Structure formats: structure tokens, C-alpha cells
């Protein structure tokens, strides 16, 4: 996090009755933590900076702590089939279990969330080692996803630090937004208003983001400061099965659909990750005929934008560049967005149709359209 954003977060936390300071981390529950950590490392430029497992006194799970800039993921797999992680993966496939936030006082935040009607995922507990001290309590969110409320002093105390001298960053530095797919969007809009005191930043109705086949509605909930943005999607009526419905069918519940990670130079980041073998969605040539009309004063070289198949958009605040990866597991559930904001505060509304048409081509190939 840059110092400017950090100062703003602190100032905001001082006056907010429910001070979420920033994302702490996302925890993934997967079938093979080692390979998932390697995927994040080798294709997206994360460093493996910590490990927790049988060798460090945790018998039933293995976890890797990976980071890129201020983005931190914990990737956890089970050692035994009866473990909740194994059961979760059997039902949902690999996915995000925990979208965790940093707070100044975890017990206070946890109690306040309960007072406001949140359900307990786990009660606050303290973890301490010579590396740091952490207090964390969890509340239930959409599907089987939870939000940990984390207060941390120092490093992650339960992870044995690791050096990763050969990891090379791809420039990803911050989580820009985390998107949920749910059955009932308004239920969760109300929930984030009630529990976290969030407000709605934007609302996209099905008119705005429908194609011939797919339709969804989306509301973006945020903390009012732009540090935490959580768009929530629900399927809308369409001719055929929408991508949100496909997600809900394959994930078997509501859950995290995509995580947008910010870079200051998406063109260089894309050249880097493409060279590493990361697969991104197919963008047809015709997309750029339309994009050149929609964003005529793009501050970039169109040939380089096209060579990297980058999507472009503009709103009243400025321009944005973005790209979406293919699904990162076998089921059509979770993927990443890579984004560079050049003043734009939106989410690429102008791209949604182009994006959905691209996604539908992939969905059609799987026979799920
Ligand atoms: Fe997004």
C-alpha cells in the first residue's frame, strides 16, 4: 500500500464506527496448496513468504503465505480427507474461503458485527509467536464464505517465514475489488450496509450489462473511501443460462467470482504474465474497432494494447485498462482481473458486453450455454 493510501486509511479508521482498514488477506481452500502457491508464484509473480503445516506443528493442513506488493493470499490444503478443508473442496472445488479485513481492534469489531446481526464463523482468538501477534474473529458471509476481522502486530505469527529469492514480481500491488456471485443481490447489499456500514457506489442493471445470452445485475458496495470495494452480482433473466448461474451451479453456493489486482503498468504486466504462460480470455479483433471509437483519446499505443489483448474503458474520472484471466481451476468458477486505473473509478462498464461475449464463447465450448 502506498503511504498516501495508508494515511487515508488511518484517518478514515479514526472516524469510522466500523473501521475496516484494508484487506488483510484472502484465504483459498484448495486440493493442492503447494501447486496453487506455485501457480500464483510462477504465473502471477507472487513470492512464497511463509509456510504452516505438519513441519511447523499443524498436523492436518498445509498452508503457504504468498504475497505481491500489499496483496496477501493464504493457500490451504488438507492432509486428511475428513478435514473441513477437504470437504469444502469436494463440494465447491478450489475457492476463496475467507475475505479477511484488518481492523484496529478485532474483538471490538467482532462484537459490533454480532450486535448488528452477523453470525459467528469462529470466535476471536489470539495467536502469538516471536514473529508477531494476531487477534482474529470470523463472521459468516455469502455461501460458505467468511470474513475474518484481523488485528495484527508484526508478521503472520503462525507462519514460518520463507525466502523466495528467485520470485519475480509482475507488478501486482493491491487488491482493487473482490466480486461475489450470489442468488439474491439485495439481501447482501442490505447485509453490507447493516454490518459494515458500507454504501452503494454503483448499480448496473440488466439493461446495461446484458448480451443476447447472458444477463446479470451488479451493485458495488464500498467503504466510502475506495480502499475496500465489493461488487455483488446476481443472475438476471436471459435466453440461456447466464455465467452467474453457471458459477452458482458449479460452486454449489454463492461465493467469490473474481479478484481484481492492481498494477501501475498493465501493458508491462501483461507482457510479463503472457510470457510466463498465464492464459487470459480471448478478445476478438472487432473489440478494438469499437474500443477506438469509445475511447478515442486513449493514452497508450493501440498496437501494444492489441498485442496484449487489453480491454480499455473511460469514465468521468479518467481511463482504465483491464484484463481477465481464464478460469484458474477445472470448474467455471473463480478467475482474476488485472487492472490499471488511470483516474477512472468505474469497473469497465463499457467492456462488460465485450467481456461477456468473450466469456459466452468459452461457455459455449463447455456446452453450458
Ligand atoms: Fe471486476
CSV table of C-alpha atoms and ligand atoms in Angstrom, one decimal:
chain,number,residue,atom,x,y,z
A,1,UNK,CA,0.0,0.0,0.0
A,2,UNK,CA,1.4,3.4,-0.8
A,3,UNK,CA,1.8,5.9,2.0
A,4,UNK,CA,-0.9,8.2,0.7
A,5,UNK,CA,-3.4,5.4,0.8
A,6,UNK,CA,-2.1,4.2,4.2
A,7,UNK,CA,-2.5,7.7,5.7
A,8,UNK,CA,-6.1,7.9,4.3
A,9,UNK,CA,-6.9,4.5,5.7
A,10,UNK,CA,-5.7,5.6,9.1
A,11,UNK,CA,-7.6,8.9,9.0
A,12,UNK,CA,-10.8,7.1,7.9
A,13,UNK,CA,-10.4,4.3,10.6
A,14,UNK,CA,-10.2,7.0,13.3
A,15,UNK,CA,-13.7,8.3,12.5
A,16,UNK,CA,-15.5,5.3,11.2
A,17,UNK,CA,-17.6,3.3,13.7
A,18,UNK,CA,-16.7,0.1,11.9
A,19,UNK,CA,-13.1,0.7,10.8
A,20,UNK,CA,-12.1,-1.8,8.2
A,21,UNK,CA,-8.6,-0.5,7.4
A,22,UNK,CA,-7.8,-2.7,4.3
A,23,UNK,CA,-7.9,-6.2,3.0
A,24,UNK,CA,-5.7,-8.3,5.3
A,25,UNK,CA,-5.6,-11.4,3.1
A,26,UNK,CA,-7.7,-13.9,1.1
A,27,UNK,CA,-7.6,-17.5,2.2
A,28,UNK,CA,-8.1,-20.1,-0.6
A,29,UNK,CA,-9.1,-23.6,0.3
A,30,UNK,CA,-7.7,-25.9,-2.4
A,31,UNK,CA,-6.9,-29.5,-3.3
A,32,UNK,CA,-3.2,-29.0,-3.5
A,33,UNK,CA,-1.8,-25.9,-1.7
A,34,UNK,CA,1.7,-26.4,-2.9
A,35,UNK,CA,0.7,-26.4,-6.6
A,36,UNK,CA,-1.7,-23.5,-6.1
A,37,UNK,CA,1.1,-21.4,-4.4
A,38,UNK,CA,3.4,-22.3,-7.3
A,39,UNK,CA,0.7,-21.2,-9.8
A,40,UNK,CA,0.4,-17.8,-8.1
A,41,UNK,CA,4.2,-17.6,-7.8
A,42,UNK,CA,5.2,-18.7,-11.3
A,43,UNK,CA,2.4,-17.2,-13.4
A,44,UNK,CA,1.4,-14.1,-11.4
A,45,UNK,CA,4.7,-13.1,-9.8
A,46,UNK,CA,3.8,-13.7,-6.1
A,47,UNK,CA,6.6,-14.6,-3.6
A,48,UNK,CA,6.1,-17.5,-1.2
A,49,UNK,CA,6.9,-15.8,2.1
A,50,UNK,CA,5.6,-18.2,4.7
A,51,UNK,CA,4.6,-21.8,5.4
A,52,UNK,CA,2.5,-23.5,8.1
A,53,UNK,CA,1.9,-27.3,8.2
A,54,UNK,CA,2.9,-30.6,9.7
A,55,UNK,CA,6.6,-29.5,9.8
A,56,UNK,CA,5.6,-26.5,12.0
A,57,UNK,CA,3.2,-28.3,14.3
A,58,UNK,CA,-0.1,-28.0,12.3
A,59,UNK,CA,-1.0,-31.7,11.7
A,60,UNK,CA,-4.0,-31.6,9.3
A,61,UNK,CA,-3.4,-28.8,6.9
A,62,UNK,CA,-0.6,-27.2,4.8
A,63,UNK,CA,-0.7,-23.5,4.1
A,64,UNK,CA,1.5,-21.2,2.1
A,65,UNK,CA,1.5,-17.4,2.5
A,66,UNK,CA,2.1,-15.7,-0.8
A,67,UNK,CA,2.4,-12.0,-1.5
A,68,UNK,CA,2.8,-9.5,-4.2
A,69,UNK,CA,3.1,-5.9,-3.0
A,70,UNK,CA,0.3,-5.5,-0.5
A,71,UNK,CA,-1.7,-8.4,-1.8
A,72,UNK,CA,-1.6,-11.5,0.5
A,73,UNK,CA,-3.1,-14.9,-0.1
A,74,UNK,CA,-3.1,-17.9,2.3
A,75,UNK,CA,-3.4,-21.1,0.3
A,76,UNK,CA,-4.5,-24.1,2.4
A,77,UNK,CA,-4.9,-27.8,1.6
A,78,UNK,CA,-5.9,-30.7,3.8
A,79,UNK,CA,-3.7,-33.6,4.8
A,80,UNK,CA,-6.7,-35.8,5.7
A,81,UNK,CA,-10.0,-36.4,3.9
A,82,UNK,CA,-12.1,-35.8,7.0
A,83,UNK,CA,-10.9,-32.2,7.4
A,84,UNK,CA,-13.3,-29.3,6.7
A,85,UNK,CA,-10.9,-28.0,4.0
A,86,UNK,CA,-11.1,-31.4,2.1
A,87,UNK,CA,-14.9,-31.4,2.5
A,88,UNK,CA,-15.2,-27.8,1.3
A,89,UNK,CA,-13.0,-28.6,-1.8
A,90,UNK,CA,-15.1,-31.7,-2.5
A,91,UNK,CA,-18.3,-29.6,-2.6
A,92,UNK,CA,-17.1,-26.3,-4.1
A,93,UNK,CA,-13.9,-27.1,-5.8
A,94,UNK,CA,-11.0,-24.8,-5.1
A,95,UNK,CA,-12.1,-21.3,-4.0
A,96,UNK,CA,-11.9,-18.4,-1.6
A,97,UNK,CA,-13.0,-19.3,1.9
A,98,UNK,CA,-12.1,-16.1,3.7
A,99,UNK,CA,-12.0,-12.5,2.6
A,100,UNK,CA,-10.2,-11.1,5.7
A,101,UNK,CA,-10.0,-7.4,6.7
A,102,UNK,CA,-7.6,-5.6,9.0
A,103,UNK,CA,-9.2,-3.8,11.9
A,104,UNK,CA,-7.7,-1.8,14.8
A,105,UNK,CA,-9.4,-4.0,17.5
A,106,UNK,CA,-10.6,-7.4,16.3
A,107,UNK,CA,-12.6,-8.3,19.4
A,108,UNK,CA,-14.4,-5.0,19.4
A,109,UNK,CA,-15.2,-5.2,15.6
A,110,UNK,CA,-16.4,-8.8,16.1
A,111,UNK,CA,-18.7,-7.9,18.9
A,112,UNK,CA,-20.0,-4.9,17.0
A,113,UNK,CA,-20.7,-7.1,13.9
A,114,UNK,CA,-22.6,-9.6,16.1
A,115,UNK,CA,-24.6,-6.7,17.7
A,116,UNK,CA,-25.5,-5.7,14.1
A,117,UNK,CA,-26.8,-9.2,13.3
A,118,UNK,CA,-23.8,-11.0,11.9
A,119,UNK,CA,-23.5,-14.8,12.5
A,120,UNK,CA,-20.4,-16.3,14.1
A,121,UNK,CA,-18.0,-18.2,11.9
A,122,UNK,CA,-15.4,-18.6,14.7
A,123,UNK,CA,-14.9,-16.7,17.9
A,124,UNK,CA,-11.9,-14.4,18.4
A,125,UNK,CA,-8.6,-16.0,19.4
A,126,UNK,CA,-5.0,-14.8,19.9
A,127,UNK,CA,-2.0,-16.3,18.0
A,128,UNK,CA,1.4,-15.2,19.2
A,129,UNK,CA,5.0,-16.0,18.4
A,130,UNK,CA,8.3,-14.3,18.3
A,131,UNK,CA,7.3,-13.0,14.8
A,132,UNK,CA,4.1,-11.2,15.8
A,133,UNK,CA,0.8,-11.2,17.5
A,134,UNK,CA,-2.6,-11.6,15.9
A,135,UNK,CA,-6.2,-11.5,17.1
A,136,UNK,CA,-8.9,-12.7,14.7
A,137,UNK,CA,-12.6,-13.5,14.8
A,138,UNK,CA,-14.7,-14.6,11.9
A,139,UNK,CA,-18.3,-13.8,10.7
A,140,UNK,CA,-20.3,-15.7,8.1
A,141,UNK,CA,-20.9,-14.0,4.7
A,142,UNK,CA,-22.4,-15.3,1.4
A,143,UNK,CA,-22.5,-19.0,0.8
A,144,UNK,CA,-19.8,-20.7,2.9
A,145,UNK,CA,-17.5,-17.7,2.6
A,146,UNK,CA,-16.4,-15.9,5.8
A,147,UNK,CA,-14.9,-12.5,6.7
A,148,UNK,CA,-12.2,-12.7,9.3
A,149,UNK,CA,-11.7,-9.5,11.3
A,150,UNK,CA,-7.9,-9.4,12.0
A,151,UNK,CA,-5.8,-7.2,14.2
A,152,UNK,CA,-2.1,-7.9,13.5
A,153,UNK,CA,1.1,-6.6,15.1
A,154,UNK,CA,4.2,-7.8,13.1
A,155,UNK,CA,4.3,-10.7,10.7
A,156,UNK,CA,1.7,-13.5,10.4
A,157,UNK,CA,2.7,-15.2,13.8
A,158,UNK,CA,1.8,-18.8,12.8
A,159,UNK,CA,3.7,-18.8,9.5
A,160,UNK,CA,7.3,-19.8,9.4
A,161,UNK,CA,9.0,-17.2,7.2
A,162,UNK,CA,10.4,-18.3,3.9
A,163,UNK,CA,12.8,-16.6,1.5
A,164,UNK,CA,11.9,-16.7,-2.2
A,165,UNK,CA,14.9,-15.2,-3.9
A,166,UNK,CA,14.0,-16.3,-7.4
A,167,UNK,CA,10.4,-15.0,-7.4
A,168,UNK,CA,10.0,-12.1,-9.8
A,169,UNK,CA,7.1,-9.6,-9.3
A,170,UNK,CA,4.7,-8.9,-12.2
A,171,UNK,CA,3.9,-5.6,-10.6
A,172,UNK,CA,0.6,-6.5,-9.0
A,173,UNK,CA,0.4,-4.5,-5.8
A,174,UNK,CA,-3.1,-4.1,-4.4
A,175,UNK,CA,-6.5,-5.8,-4.3
A,176,UNK,CA,-8.7,-3.4,-6.2
A,177,UNK,CA,-12.0,-5.3,-5.6
A,178,UNK,CA,-13.4,-8.7,-4.7
A,179,UNK,CA,-16.6,-9.8,-6.5
A,180,UNK,CA,-19.3,-12.1,-5.1
A,181,UNK,CA,-21.8,-14.1,-7.1
A,182,UNK,CA,-25.0,-14.6,-5.0
A,183,UNK,CA,-28.6,-15.7,-5.6
A,184,UNK,CA,-30.1,-12.6,-4.0
A,185,UNK,CA,-28.0,-9.4,-4.5
A,186,UNK,CA,-30.2,-7.2,-2.4
A,187,UNK,CA,-30.0,-9.5,0.6
A,188,UNK,CA,-26.2,-8.9,0.6
A,189,UNK,CA,-26.4,-5.3,-0.2
A,190,UNK,CA,-28.5,-4.9,2.9
A,191,UNK,CA,-26.1,-7.1,4.9
A,192,UNK,CA,-23.0,-5.0,4.0
A,193,UNK,CA,-25.0,-1.8,4.8
A,194,UNK,CA,-26.1,-3.1,8.1
A,195,UNK,CA,-22.9,-4.9,9.3
A,196,UNK,CA,-20.1,-2.8,7.9
A,197,UNK,CA,-21.9,0.5,7.3
A,198,UNK,CA,-21.0,0.2,3.6
A,199,UNK,CA,-22.9,2.2,0.9
A,200,UNK,CA,-23.6,1.5,-2.7
A,201,UNK,CA,-21.1,3.0,-5.1
A,202,UNK,CA,-22.6,1.9,-8.4
A,203,UNK,CA,-25.5,-0.1,-9.7
A,204,UNK,CA,-25.6,-1.9,-13.0
A,205,UNK,CA,-28.9,-3.2,-14.1
A,206,UNK,CA,-29.5,-5.9,-16.6
A,207,UNK,CA,-30.1,-3.4,-19.4
A,208,UNK,CA,-26.6,-2.1,-19.0
A,209,UNK,CA,-24.8,-5.4,-19.0
A,210,UNK,CA,-26.8,-7.9,-21.0
A,211,UNK,CA,-25.9,-9.6,-24.2
A,212,UNK,CA,-28.1,-11.9,-26.3
A,213,UNK,CA,-27.5,-14.8,-23.9
A,214,UNK,CA,-26.2,-13.6,-20.6
A,215,UNK,CA,-27.5,-11.1,-18.1
A,216,UNK,CA,-26.6,-10.1,-14.7
A,217,UNK,CA,-27.2,-7.3,-12.2
A,218,UNK,CA,-24.5,-5.9,-10.1
A,219,UNK,CA,-24.2,-3.5,-7.2
A,220,UNK,CA,-20.9,-2.3,-5.9
A,221,UNK,CA,-20.7,-1.9,-2.1
A,222,UNK,CA,-17.8,0.1,-0.7
A,223,UNK,CA,-16.4,1.6,2.5
A,224,UNK,CA,-16.8,5.2,1.2
A,225,UNK,CA,-13.1,5.7,0.7
A,226,UNK,CA,-12.2,3.4,-2.1
A,227,UNK,CA,-10.0,1.1,-0.1
A,228,UNK,CA,-12.5,-1.8,0.0
A,229,UNK,CA,-14.8,-2.3,-2.9
A,230,UNK,CA,-17.1,-5.4,-3.1
A,231,UNK,CA,-19.3,-5.7,-6.2
A,232,UNK,CA,-22.1,-8.2,-5.8
A,233,UNK,CA,-23.6,-10.0,-8.8
A,234,UNK,CA,-26.9,-11.9,-9.3
A,235,UNK,CA,-28.1,-13.6,-12.4
A,236,UNK,CA,-30.8,-11.9,-14.4
A,237,UNK,CA,-33.3,-13.4,-16.9
A,238,UNK,CA,-31.5,-14.3,-20.1
A,239,UNK,CA,-32.2,-16.5,-23.1
A,240,UNK,CA,-29.8,-19.1,-21.9
A,241,UNK,CA,-28.0,-19.9,-18.7
A,242,UNK,CA,-26.1,-16.9,-17.5
A,243,UNK,CA,-22.4,-17.1,-16.4
A,244,UNK,CA,-23.5,-16.2,-12.8
A,245,UNK,CA,-26.0,-19.1,-12.8
A,246,UNK,CA,-23.2,-21.3,-14.2
A,247,UNK,CA,-21.0,-20.3,-11.3
A,248,UNK,CA,-23.7,-20.9,-8.7
A,249,UNK,CA,-24.4,-24.4,-10.2
A,250,UNK,CA,-20.7,-25.4,-10.2
A,251,UNK,CA,-19.6,-23.8,-7.0
A,252,UNK,CA,-22.8,-25.2,-5.4
A,253,UNK,CA,-23.4,-21.9,-3.5
A,254,UNK,CA,-22.7,-18.2,-3.5
A,255,UNK,CA,-19.0,-17.4,-3.4
A,256,UNK,CA,-16.1,-15.2,-4.7
A,257,UNK,CA,-16.2,-15.0,-8.5
A,258,UNK,CA,-13.1,-12.8,-9.2
A,259,UNK,CA,-10.4,-10.8,-7.6
A,260,UNK,CA,-9.1,-7.7,-9.3
A,261,UNK,CA,-5.5,-6.9,-8.6
A,262,UNK,CA,-4.0,-3.5,-9.5
A,263,UNK,CA,-0.7,-2.8,-11.3
A,264,UNK,CA,0.7,0.7,-12.2
A,265,UNK,CA,1.6,-0.6,-15.7
A,266,UNK,CA,-0.8,-3.2,-17.1
A,267,UNK,CA,0.9,-3.3,-20.5
A,268,UNK,CA,4.2,-4.4,-19.0
A,269,UNK,CA,2.4,-6.7,-16.5
A,270,UNK,CA,0.5,-8.4,-19.4
A,271,UNK,CA,3.7,-8.9,-21.4
A,272,UNK,CA,5.3,-10.4,-18.4
A,273,UNK,CA,2.4,-12.8,-17.4
A,274,UNK,CA,1.8,-13.9,-21.0
A,275,UNK,CA,5.4,-14.7,-21.4
A,276,UNK,CA,5.1,-16.9,-18.2
A,277,UNK,CA,2.2,-18.7,-19.8
A,278,UNK,CA,-0.8,-17.2,-18.0
A,279,UNK,CA,-3.9,-17.6,-20.1
A,280,UNK,CA,-6.3,-14.7,-20.5
A,281,UNK,CA,-9.7,-14.5,-22.1
A,282,UNK,CA,-9.9,-14.3,-25.9
A,283,UNK,CA,-10.6,-10.8,-27.1
A,284,UNK,CA,-11.7,-10.6,-30.8
A,285,UNK,CA,-10.2,-8.1,-33.2
A,286,UNK,CA,-13.6,-6.4,-33.6
A,287,UNK,CA,-13.5,-5.4,-30.0
A,288,UNK,CA,-10.8,-2.9,-30.9
A,289,UNK,CA,-12.7,-1.3,-33.8
A,290,UNK,CA,-15.4,-0.5,-31.2
A,291,UNK,CA,-12.9,0.5,-28.5
A,292,UNK,CA,-11.1,3.0,-30.7
A,293,UNK,CA,-14.4,4.9,-31.1
A,294,UNK,CA,-15.4,4.5,-27.4
A,295,UNK,CA,-12.0,5.7,-26.0
A,296,UNK,CA,-10.7,7.9,-28.8
A,297,UNK,CA,-8.0,9.7,-26.7
A,298,UNK,CA,-6.5,6.6,-25.1
A,299,UNK,CA,-3.1,7.4,-23.7
A,300,UNK,CA,-1.4,4.3,-25.0
A,301,UNK,CA,-0.2,2.8,-28.2
A,302,UNK,CA,-3.1,0.8,-29.7
A,303,UNK,CA,-0.7,-1.7,-31.3
A,304,UNK,CA,0.7,-2.6,-27.9
A,305,UNK,CA,-2.8,-2.7,-26.3
A,306,UNK,CA,-4.0,-5.0,-29.1
A,307,UNK,CA,-0.9,-7.2,-28.9
A,308,UNK,CA,-1.6,-7.8,-25.3
A,309,UNK,CA,-5.4,-8.1,-25.8
A,310,UNK,CA,-6.0,-5.5,-23.1
A,311,UNK,CA,-9.5,-4.1,-22.6
A,312,UNK,CA,-9.9,-0.3,-22.3
A,313,UNK,CA,-12.6,1.9,-20.8
A,314,UNK,CA,-13.1,5.5,-19.7
A,315,UNK,CA,-15.4,7.3,-17.3
A,316,UNK,CA,-15.7,10.8,-15.9
A,317,UNK,CA,-12.6,10.3,-13.7
A,318,UNK,CA,-10.2,9.0,-16.4
A,319,UNK,CA,-9.3,5.8,-18.2
A,320,UNK,CA,-8.8,2.3,-17.1
A,321,UNK,CA,-7.1,-0.8,-18.6
A,322,UNK,CA,-8.1,-4.3,-17.6
A,323,UNK,CA,-7.8,-7.9,-18.5
A,324,UNK,CA,-9.4,-11.1,-17.3
A,325,UNK,CA,-7.7,-14.5,-16.9
A,326,UNK,CA,-9.3,-17.7,-17.9
A,327,UNK,CA,-10.8,-19.8,-15.1
A,328,UNK,CA,-7.9,-20.8,-12.8
A,329,UNK,CA,-9.4,-24.2,-11.8
A,330,UNK,CA,-11.3,-27.0,-13.6
A,331,UNK,CA,-14.7,-25.7,-12.7
A,332,UNK,CA,-16.0,-22.5,-14.3
A,333,UNK,CA,-16.0,-20.6,-11.0
A,334,UNK,CA,-13.1,-18.3,-10.0
A,335,UNK,CA,-10.8,-16.1,-12.1
A,336,UNK,CA,-8.6,-12.9,-11.8
A,337,UNK,CA,-8.9,-9.5,-13.2
A,338,UNK,CA,-5.7,-7.4,-13.7
A,339,UNK,CA,-6.4,-3.7,-13.7
A,340,UNK,CA,-4.6,-0.3,-14.1
A,341,UNK,CA,-6.6,2.7,-13.0
A,342,UNK,CA,-5.7,6.0,-14.7
A,343,UNK,CA,-8.1,8.1,-12.7
A,344,UNK,CA,-11.2,6.0,-13.6
A,345,UNK,CA,-13.2,4.9,-10.6
A,346,UNK,CA,-15.5,2.5,-12.6
A,347,UNK,CA,-15.4,-1.2,-13.3
A,348,UNK,CA,-15.2,-1.2,-17.0
A,349,UNK,CA,-18.9,-0.9,-17.8
A,350,UNK,CA,-18.1,-0.2,-21.5
A,351,UNK,CA,-16.2,-3.5,-21.5
A,352,UNK,CA,-18.9,-5.7,-19.9
A,353,UNK,CA,-20.6,-6.5,-23.2
A,354,UNK,CA,-17.4,-7.3,-24.9
A,355,UNK,CA,-16.3,-9.3,-21.9
A,356,UNK,CA,-19.5,-11.3,-21.7
A,357,UNK,CA,-19.5,-12.1,-25.3
A,358,UNK,CA,-16.0,-13.4,-24.9
A,359,UNK,CA,-17.0,-15.4,-21.8
A,360,UNK,CA,-20.0,-16.9,-23.6
A,361,UNK,CA,-17.8,-18.2,-26.4
A,362,UNK,CA,-15.9,-20.1,-23.7
A,363,UNK,CA,-19.1,-21.2,-22.0
A,364,UNK,CA,-20.4,-22.4,-25.4
A,365,UNK,CA,-17.3,-24.6,-25.8
A,366,UNK,CA,-18.1,-26.2,-22.5
A,367,UNK,CA,-21.7,-26.9,-23.6
A,368,UNK,CA,-23.1,-24.8,-20.7
A,369,UNK,CA,-24.8,-22.1,-22.8
B,1,LIG,FE1,-14.0,-6.7,-11.7
